[in-house]
Amino acid sequence: MDILTQTEENYLKAVFKITENDEKVASTNAIAALMNTSPASVTDMLKRLAGKGFLNYEKHRGVNLSEHGNVLATNLVRKHRLWEVFLVKMLDFSWDKVHDIAEQLEHVQSDELVERLDLFLDRPQFDPHGDPIPDADGKMTMRKQILLSTLAPNNEAVLVGVQESAATFLQYLDKMRLSLGTQLKIIERFEYDGSVKIMLTGGEEITISHKVCENLFVQKTK
Amino acid sequence: MDILTQTEENYLKAVFKITENDEKVASTNAIAALMNTSPASVTDMLKRLAGKGFLNYEKHRGVNLSEHGNVLATNLVRKHRLWEVFLVKMLDFSWDKVHDIAEQLEHVQSDELVERLDLFLDRPQFDPHGDPIPDADGKMTMRKQILLSTLAPNNEAVLVGVQESAATFLQYLDKMRLSLGTQLKIIERFEYDGSVKIMLTGGEEITISHKVCENLFVQKTK
DNA sequence: AATTATTTTTAGACTGGCCTAAAATTTAGA
DNA sequence: TCTAAATTTTAGGCCAGTCTAAAAATAATT
């Protein structure tokens, strides 16, 4: 019986997001910060979700997803990203506007809907921010991408994803004419503040801050 | 400040549905029956929604929508029907499966989403069950449709809508090869039980019950 | 190692949305 | 018209999800 409330689903997603990279467990505080709620509320919910078998939880030790919880969370990510593709590709939304709407759409319950949407969109592998879309079995194709901040001068690369997807950041990229697929070459890295001068296709040269570099995923092309 | 919970929205829709035809007001019991809830719960909610200005409510008198509430409810109907069109036209769902999914999708909050969806679907005027879709200003094009049960023998007509949209009824129509746009001619009406023999395009003759006739909207063609 | 700072949990309370049972009101019938 | 039936509302309580404040546990610092 896998009928969770939207709130419960959001908690699972939060744990997923926090633990998907390095972290082994998600802390109460981290979850509270991510969800704009109080640590006390988080503790309550963690106990509920652990009781239902979606989380592994020991007092004061943080949580992570059980196998069952992981399936649920992955499916939510799949739905979220598929809807984002729909919004951008079909409804012509800009990539900085789709997150909030997809947050709502991802909670619609219908396996058949997801399957048909996936088919309609031609089984996309990446969402508008370059994030991989899990397939119906939870598998996703990973790219050998690196952060732009780790790339040495003279290398050439193509922008394939963003780490952060806050609207303000995406709008900044739009202004700079940086979009997924953009080819670029590292001209110079300034050690003083970590900013980097890059050349875009067409020869235009721009300088971007270290913070921006840390939020751009690229693949080396030469 | 028009942020309602999904439940509140569902109550407004229920009042809309009950009062859209003949009834001047919706009774507590009628709402409770439609929403599968108890009359006591309905009374609670009616007071809340009236307090927020969405309903006109006097004790023991039933309710109807305020101007404000009517705008909200109409917009919900618009969203519901647009999503149904999307599901059938774009995702190739059959018309008996879309209601429940649209019930969820209609609660997604984004005016821009609705506008873009409407445009994407080419501003449809009717949903897959033949119901009119309100435009952004709440106006809808009404057809001069009548119930098949009121049509006399020898008249020819085209099926343009269904009154009831329960899955079992729609599946029955599919089996009988009755779909929107189907041309038909009344051959004979049996007074005994109100059933009617009709001829479809192609010459096939079928007999349908009075109950079915009362749930089919047609337009006379001759 | 002892104390301080941080994190996490508990306790108690609030709202929304629901319930059942009982009271009040309206409607229908004799 | 007066009583019975049906409808509606009130009363009181439950659960999910949230909060603040305080207590407990863990981590950091001296």
XYZ file of C-alpha atoms (C1' of nucleotides) in Angstrom:
504
model
C 0.000 0.000 0.000
C 2.029 2.916 -1.272
C -0.306 5.828 -0.940
C 1.611 8.690 0.605
C 0.460 12.239 1.168
C 2.135 14.963 -0.836
C 3.920 16.053 2.294
C 5.290 12.595 2.933
C 6.451 12.439 -0.668
C 8.216 15.759 -0.257
C 10.109 14.458 2.749
C 11.272 11.419 0.824
C 12.450 13.653 -1.983
C 14.356 15.810 0.474
C 16.161 12.801 1.923
C 16.895 11.624 -1.598
C 18.346 14.960 -2.605
C 20.555 15.266 0.469
C 21.918 11.736 0.270
C 22.236 11.373 -3.498
C 25.711 12.864 -3.721
C 28.197 12.271 -0.961
C 26.308 12.212 2.306
C 25.454 8.839 3.779
C 22.633 10.184 5.919
C 20.420 13.247 5.973
C 20.415 15.216 9.224
C 17.272 16.576 10.796
C 18.543 20.108 10.408
C 19.468 19.666 6.766
C 16.005 18.388 5.957
C 14.397 21.201 7.916
C 16.476 23.785 6.076
C 15.675 22.289 2.671
C 11.963 22.147 3.389
C 11.600 25.440 5.231
C 10.165 23.780 8.259
C 11.183 23.271 11.881
C 13.471 20.466 13.052
C 10.736 19.351 15.423
C 8.332 18.780 12.542
C 11.012 16.866 10.711
C 11.588 14.520 13.619
C 7.871 13.772 13.781
C 7.727 12.936 10.117
C 10.905 10.878 10.116
C 9.415 8.643 12.769
C 6.230 8.248 10.743
C 8.022 7.428 7.517
C 10.417 5.076 9.283
C 7.434 3.351 10.847
C 5.992 2.808 7.392
C 9.259 1.354 6.178
C 10.437 4.102 3.859
C 13.354 5.324 5.945
C 16.110 3.854 8.074
C 16.116 5.925 11.213
C 17.936 5.791 14.515
C 17.627 8.588 17.041
C 20.271 11.274 16.664
C 21.868 9.365 13.802
C 20.143 10.899 10.793
C 18.193 8.974 8.148
C 18.510 7.471 4.738
C 16.103 5.846 2.328
C 15.171 2.201 2.657
C 15.082 0.199 -0.543
C 11.365 0.765 -0.672
C 11.723 4.495 -0.015
C 14.347 4.757 -2.700
C 12.014 3.319 -5.308
C 9.361 5.858 -4.340
C 11.752 8.803 -4.334
C 13.311 7.839 -7.643
C 9.899 7.643 -9.223
C 9.113 11.127 -7.932
C 12.305 12.442 -9.481
C 11.365 10.714 -12.710
C 7.959 12.356 -12.732
C 9.362 15.754 -11.830
C 11.900 15.702 -14.627
C 9.514 14.350 -17.228
C 7.060 17.139 -16.466
C 9.864 19.673 -16.758
C 10.643 18.364 -20.219
C 6.974 18.619 -21.119
C 6.752 22.201 -19.903
C 9.822 23.335 -21.800
C 9.512 21.266 -24.952
C 5.767 21.265 -25.454
C 4.516 24.361 -23.690
C 7.562 26.477 -24.439
C 8.254 27.505 -20.866
C 11.684 28.941 -20.103
C 13.867 26.668 -17.993
C 13.782 28.958 -14.963
C 9.993 28.731 -14.593
C 9.370 25.015 -14.651
C 10.593 23.824 -11.283
C 7.708 25.096 -9.164
C 5.076 23.779 -11.525
C 6.772 20.390 -11.776
C 6.821 20.270 -7.976
C 3.050 20.169 -8.145
C 2.677 17.924 -11.168
C 4.996 15.274 -9.754
C 2.414 14.399 -7.108
C -0.267 13.360 -9.570
C -0.843 9.668 -9.040
C -1.127 7.597 -12.196
C 1.438 5.164 -13.478
C -0.266 5.103 -16.834
C 0.025 8.879 -17.068
C 3.775 8.752 -16.469
C 4.277 5.992 -19.008
C 2.257 7.803 -21.671
C 3.951 11.105 -20.960
C 7.359 9.464 -21.250
C 6.364 7.979 -24.589
C 4.836 11.249 -25.801
C 8.084 13.054 -25.023
C 10.040 10.335 -26.812
C 11.643 8.897 -23.690
C 13.948 11.796 -22.879
C 17.109 10.983 -20.935
C 17.784 14.432 -19.508
C 15.629 17.243 -18.218
C 15.945 20.923 -19.207
C 18.646 21.448 -16.574
C 20.688 18.505 -17.791
C 19.692 16.190 -14.960
C 19.238 12.532 -15.897
C 15.713 11.119 -15.938
C 15.323 7.692 -14.294
C 13.518 5.139 -16.439
C 10.533 3.139 -15.203
C 12.923 0.757 -13.421
C 14.773 3.588 -11.711
C 17.884 3.380 -13.859
C 19.403 6.511 -15.307
C 22.206 7.100 -17.780
C 25.037 8.913 -16.079
C 27.357 11.205 -17.987
C 31.046 11.658 -17.258
C 30.557 15.292 -16.478
C 32.788 17.520 -14.384
C 32.377 20.905 -12.764
C 33.623 23.802 -14.823
C 35.527 24.906 -11.735
C 37.808 21.866 -12.062
C 38.738 22.390 -15.714
C 42.219 23.742 -16.518
C 42.932 26.537 -19.026
C 43.052 25.688 -22.735
C 40.558 22.860 -22.384
C 37.455 22.959 -24.506
C 34.140 21.699 -23.239
C 30.390 21.716 -23.742
C 27.889 22.803 -21.099
C 25.691 19.831 -20.231
C 24.073 20.632 -16.908
C 23.572 22.927 -13.955
C 24.118 22.025 -10.324
C 21.871 24.739 -8.966
C 18.535 25.406 -10.611
C 17.330 28.512 -8.826
C 15.480 30.849 -11.156
C 17.895 33.729 -10.571
C 20.876 31.596 -11.525
C 19.195 30.314 -14.680
C 18.199 33.825 -15.676
C 21.786 34.928 -15.193
C 22.921 32.176 -17.552
C 20.352 33.270 -20.119
C 21.689 36.811 -19.942
C 25.217 35.486 -20.461
C 23.991 33.411 -23.397
C 25.014 30.228 -21.646
C 22.682 27.351 -22.335
C 22.953 23.573 -22.428
C 24.962 22.582 -25.462
C 27.025 25.757 -25.496
C 30.646 25.120 -26.515
C 33.312 26.940 -24.550
C 37.056 27.156 -24.048
C 38.876 28.070 -20.850
C 41.088 31.063 -21.546
C 42.376 31.933 -18.114
C 41.737 31.165 -14.480
C 42.343 33.936 -11.924
C 43.634 32.378 -8.753
C 42.816 35.459 -6.725
C 39.060 34.874 -6.648
C 38.647 31.731 -8.696
C 36.922 33.529 -11.556
C 37.463 32.280 -15.069
C 37.618 33.849 -18.503
C 36.009 31.663 -21.159
C 35.479 31.973 -24.891
C 32.147 31.008 -26.374
C 31.412 29.804 -29.873
C 31.592 32.913 -32.018
C 34.642 34.185 -30.196
C 32.914 36.174 -27.491
C 34.867 36.217 -24.247
C 33.192 36.477 -20.860
C 34.354 36.190 -17.271
C 32.330 34.256 -14.756
C 32.763 33.950 -11.015
C 33.956 30.932 -9.109
C 30.487 30.465 -7.684
C 29.027 30.191 -11.169
C 31.778 27.748 -12.244
C 30.907 25.529 -9.322
C 27.368 25.217 -10.604
C 28.063 24.311 -14.210
C 28.623 20.764 -15.417
C 30.631 20.329 -18.609
C 32.063 17.546 -20.721
C 35.504 17.929 -22.218
C 35.545 17.995 -25.992
C 39.308 18.486 -26.497
C -5.811 36.130 -1.689
C -7.197 33.174 -3.576
C -5.176 30.307 -2.243
C -7.556 27.485 -1.438
C -6.736 23.957 -0.390
C -7.599 21.161 -2.784
C -10.435 20.187 -0.504
C -11.886 23.673 -0.511
C -11.633 23.717 -4.285
C -13.476 20.424 -4.462
C -16.330 21.828 -2.394
C -16.656 24.807 -4.712
C -16.747 22.470 -7.677
C -19.463 20.403 -6.027
C -21.620 23.476 -5.437
C -20.984 24.524 -9.026
C -22.017 21.156 -10.385
C -25.206 20.974 -8.335
C -26.340 24.489 -9.140
C -25.255 24.702 -12.770
C -28.418 23.202 -14.196
C -31.746 23.872 -12.581
C -31.187 24.072 -8.847
C -30.884 27.501 -7.296
C -29.054 26.260 -4.235
C -27.074 23.206 -3.253
C -28.290 21.363 -0.155
C -25.969 20.057 2.506
C -27.092 16.509 1.801
C -26.589 16.822 -1.943
C -23.041 18.045 -1.435
C -22.327 15.309 1.075
C -23.623 12.662 -1.319
C -21.597 14.014 -4.231
C -18.407 14.166 -2.198
C -18.840 10.960 -0.239
C -18.585 12.724 3.057
C -20.856 13.393 6.018
C -23.376 16.259 6.159
C -21.686 17.473 9.335
C -18.386 17.900 7.530
C -20.144 19.749 4.755
C -21.706 22.219 7.166
C -18.285 22.930 8.651
C -16.792 23.626 5.278
C -19.715 25.702 4.032
C -19.255 28.033 6.961
C -15.566 28.327 6.244
C -16.016 29.034 2.561
C -18.842 31.472 3.225
C -16.618 33.237 5.735
C -13.992 33.630 3.028
C -16.572 35.052 0.651
C -16.858 32.223 -1.844
C -20.364 31.098 -0.942
C -23.685 32.660 -0.029
C -24.879 30.719 2.944
C -27.800 30.997 5.332
C -28.503 28.314 7.873
C -30.873 25.617 6.667
C -31.254 27.398 3.320
C -28.556 25.743 1.253
C -25.737 27.553 -0.539
C -24.756 28.929 -3.890
C -21.605 30.450 -5.283
C -20.800 34.103 -4.755
C -19.517 35.978 -7.764
C -16.021 35.389 -6.492
C -16.656 31.712 -5.879
C -18.126 31.348 -9.336
C -14.961 32.685 -10.946
C -12.900 30.170 -8.992
C -15.158 27.234 -9.753
C -15.403 28.083 -13.434
C -11.639 28.222 -13.661
C -11.423 24.785 -12.047
C -13.841 23.414 -14.606
C -11.768 25.035 -17.331
C -8.608 23.395 -16.055
C -10.271 20.023 -15.615
C -11.611 19.983 -19.154
C -8.420 21.258 -20.742
C -6.444 18.511 -19.039
C -8.967 15.945 -20.266
C -8.402 17.143 -23.812
C -4.665 16.870 -23.295
C -4.940 13.344 -21.966
C -7.107 12.131 -24.818
C -5.642 14.091 -27.718
C -1.985 14.099 -26.815
C -1.484 11.070 -24.609
C -4.052 8.917 -26.357
C -6.032 7.993 -23.251
C -9.509 6.580 -23.766
C -12.299 8.912 -22.649
C -13.343 6.715 -19.740
C -9.955 6.971 -18.021
C -9.306 10.681 -17.952
C -11.691 11.966 -15.311
C -9.785 10.784 -12.245
C -6.456 12.035 -13.517
C -7.923 15.404 -14.481
C -9.361 15.637 -10.953
C -5.786 15.759 -9.742
C -4.322 17.917 -12.486
C -6.981 20.599 -12.098
C -5.534 21.557 -8.709
C -2.127 22.529 -10.066
C -1.763 26.244 -9.479
C -0.321 28.216 -12.383
C -2.233 30.589 -14.588
C 0.583 30.545 -17.088
C 0.382 26.772 -17.296
C -3.323 26.904 -18.103
C -2.848 29.569 -20.733
C -0.009 27.706 -22.417
C -1.866 24.396 -22.271
C -4.919 26.015 -23.836
C -2.757 27.401 -26.631
C -0.922 24.109 -27.109
C -4.244 22.311 -27.504
C -5.384 24.971 -29.975
C -8.010 26.501 -27.688
C -10.472 23.605 -27.701
C -14.113 24.472 -27.050
C -15.294 21.073 -25.871
C -13.763 18.312 -23.798
C -13.735 14.609 -24.741
C -17.220 14.155 -23.251
C -18.642 17.049 -25.211
C -18.751 19.459 -22.288
C -17.949 23.085 -23.109
C -14.631 24.514 -21.904
C -14.838 27.984 -20.345
C -12.355 30.466 -21.762
C -10.015 32.520 -19.582
C -12.867 34.956 -18.873
C -15.236 32.178 -17.868
C -17.346 32.298 -21.021
C -18.251 29.116 -22.819
C -19.958 28.448 -26.118
C -23.233 26.692 -25.505
C -24.719 24.350 -28.060
C -28.419 23.903 -28.713
C -28.263 20.298 -27.699
C -31.134 18.131 -26.482
C -31.368 14.792 -24.734
C -31.798 11.830 -27.020
C -34.713 10.820 -24.802
C -36.689 13.852 -26.031
C -36.232 13.214 -29.744
C -39.184 11.841 -31.726
C -38.986 8.979 -34.258
C -37.715 9.727 -37.745
C -35.477 12.551 -36.599
C -31.826 12.375 -37.452
C -29.179 13.684 -35.096
C -25.512 13.653 -34.193
C -24.168 12.654 -30.807
C -22.395 15.649 -29.270
C -22.120 14.951 -25.562
C -22.758 12.753 -22.561
C -24.577 13.768 -19.420
C -23.030 11.105 -17.257
C -19.333 10.400 -17.538
C -18.898 7.354 -15.340
C -16.349 4.947 -16.761
C -18.829 2.070 -17.004
C -21.236 4.176 -19.046
C -18.498 5.358 -21.406
C -17.240 1.817 -21.863
C -20.776 0.723 -22.692
C -20.938 3.402 -25.387
C -17.607 2.232 -26.802
C -18.971 -1.313 -27.040
C -22.046 -0.017 -28.836
C -19.807 1.984 -31.182
C -21.372 5.208 -30.020
C -18.910 8.064 -29.897
C -19.082 11.833 -30.191
C -19.821 12.750 -33.790
C -21.770 9.566 -34.486
C -24.756 10.150 -36.773
C -27.991 8.401 -35.865
C -31.680 8.195 -36.760
C -34.532 7.391 -34.408
C -36.382 4.374 -35.760
C -38.851 3.615 -33.024
C -39.571 4.482 -29.427
C -41.062 1.796 -27.195
C -43.425 3.455 -24.755
C -43.429 0.436 -22.485
C -39.957 1.026 -21.070
C -38.801 4.127 -22.920
C -36.165 2.247 -24.882
C -35.375 3.371 -28.401
C -34.270 1.694 -31.593
C -31.786 3.781 -33.557
C -29.944 3.351 -36.827
C -26.289 4.286 -37.013
C -24.338 5.394 -40.069
C -23.725 2.220 -42.008
C -27.237 0.993 -41.380
C -26.626 -0.925 -38.185
C -29.647 -0.868 -35.876
C -29.332 -1.013 -32.106
C -31.705 -0.615 -29.202
C -30.730 1.397 -26.168
C -32.487 1.829 -22.857
C -34.275 4.894 -21.612
C -31.542 5.422 -19.044
C -28.931 5.588 -21.757
C -31.073 7.992 -23.828
C -31.296 10.316 -20.860
C -27.539 10.564 -20.772
C -26.854 11.349 -24.404
C -26.898 14.862 -25.850
C -27.595 15.193 -29.548
C -28.140 17.917 -32.119
C -30.815 17.471 -34.758
C -29.478 17.308 -38.294
C -32.792 16.798 -40.123
C 37.875 15.560 31.078
C 34.708 19.115 31.819
C 32.116 22.592 30.038
C 29.950 24.875 26.252
C 27.671 24.881 21.887
C 25.009 22.514 18.626
C 21.766 19.238 17.180
C 17.911 16.458 17.974
C 13.941 14.998 20.371
C 9.956 15.570 23.431
C 5.972 18.032 25.157
C 2.092 20.595 24.429
C -0.752 23.245 21.474
C -2.868 24.841 17.115
C -5.499 24.332 12.397
C -7.791 21.777 8.689
C -10.605 18.217 7.570
C -12.972 14.460 8.924
C -16.089 11.500 11.983
C -20.409 10.037 15.196
C -24.109 11.210 18.091
C -27.346 14.317 19.527
C -29.962 18.632 19.121
C -32.377 21.965 16.352
C -34.876 23.199 12.412
C -37.640 22.594 8.390
C -40.808 19.839 5.617
C -44.422 16.497 4.977
C -48.438 13.937 6.408
C -52.422 12.598 9.077
C -52.736 22.014 12.698
C -50.099 19.022 14.995
C -47.014 15.300 14.783
C -43.661 12.481 12.351
C -39.949 12.335 9.134
C -36.167 14.290 6.996
C -32.587 17.630 6.888
C -29.226 20.481 8.891
C -26.428 22.088 12.552
C -23.917 21.665 16.913
C -20.925 19.329 20.086
C -17.098 16.797 20.943
C -13.372 14.078 19.351
C -9.664 12.141 16.115
C -5.593 12.380 12.903
C -2.056 14.775 10.008
C 1.010 18.284 9.937
C 2.680 22.248 11.777
C 4.597 25.347 15.496
C 7.383 27.040 19.980
C 9.693 26.075 24.085
C 12.123 23.089 26.775
C 14.725 18.847 27.603
C 18.032 15.439 26.138
C 21.798 13.852 23.518
C 25.854 14.578 20.743
C 29.869 17.266 19.203
C 33.333 20.772 19.960
C 36.481 23.462 22.781
C 39.430 24.553 26.246
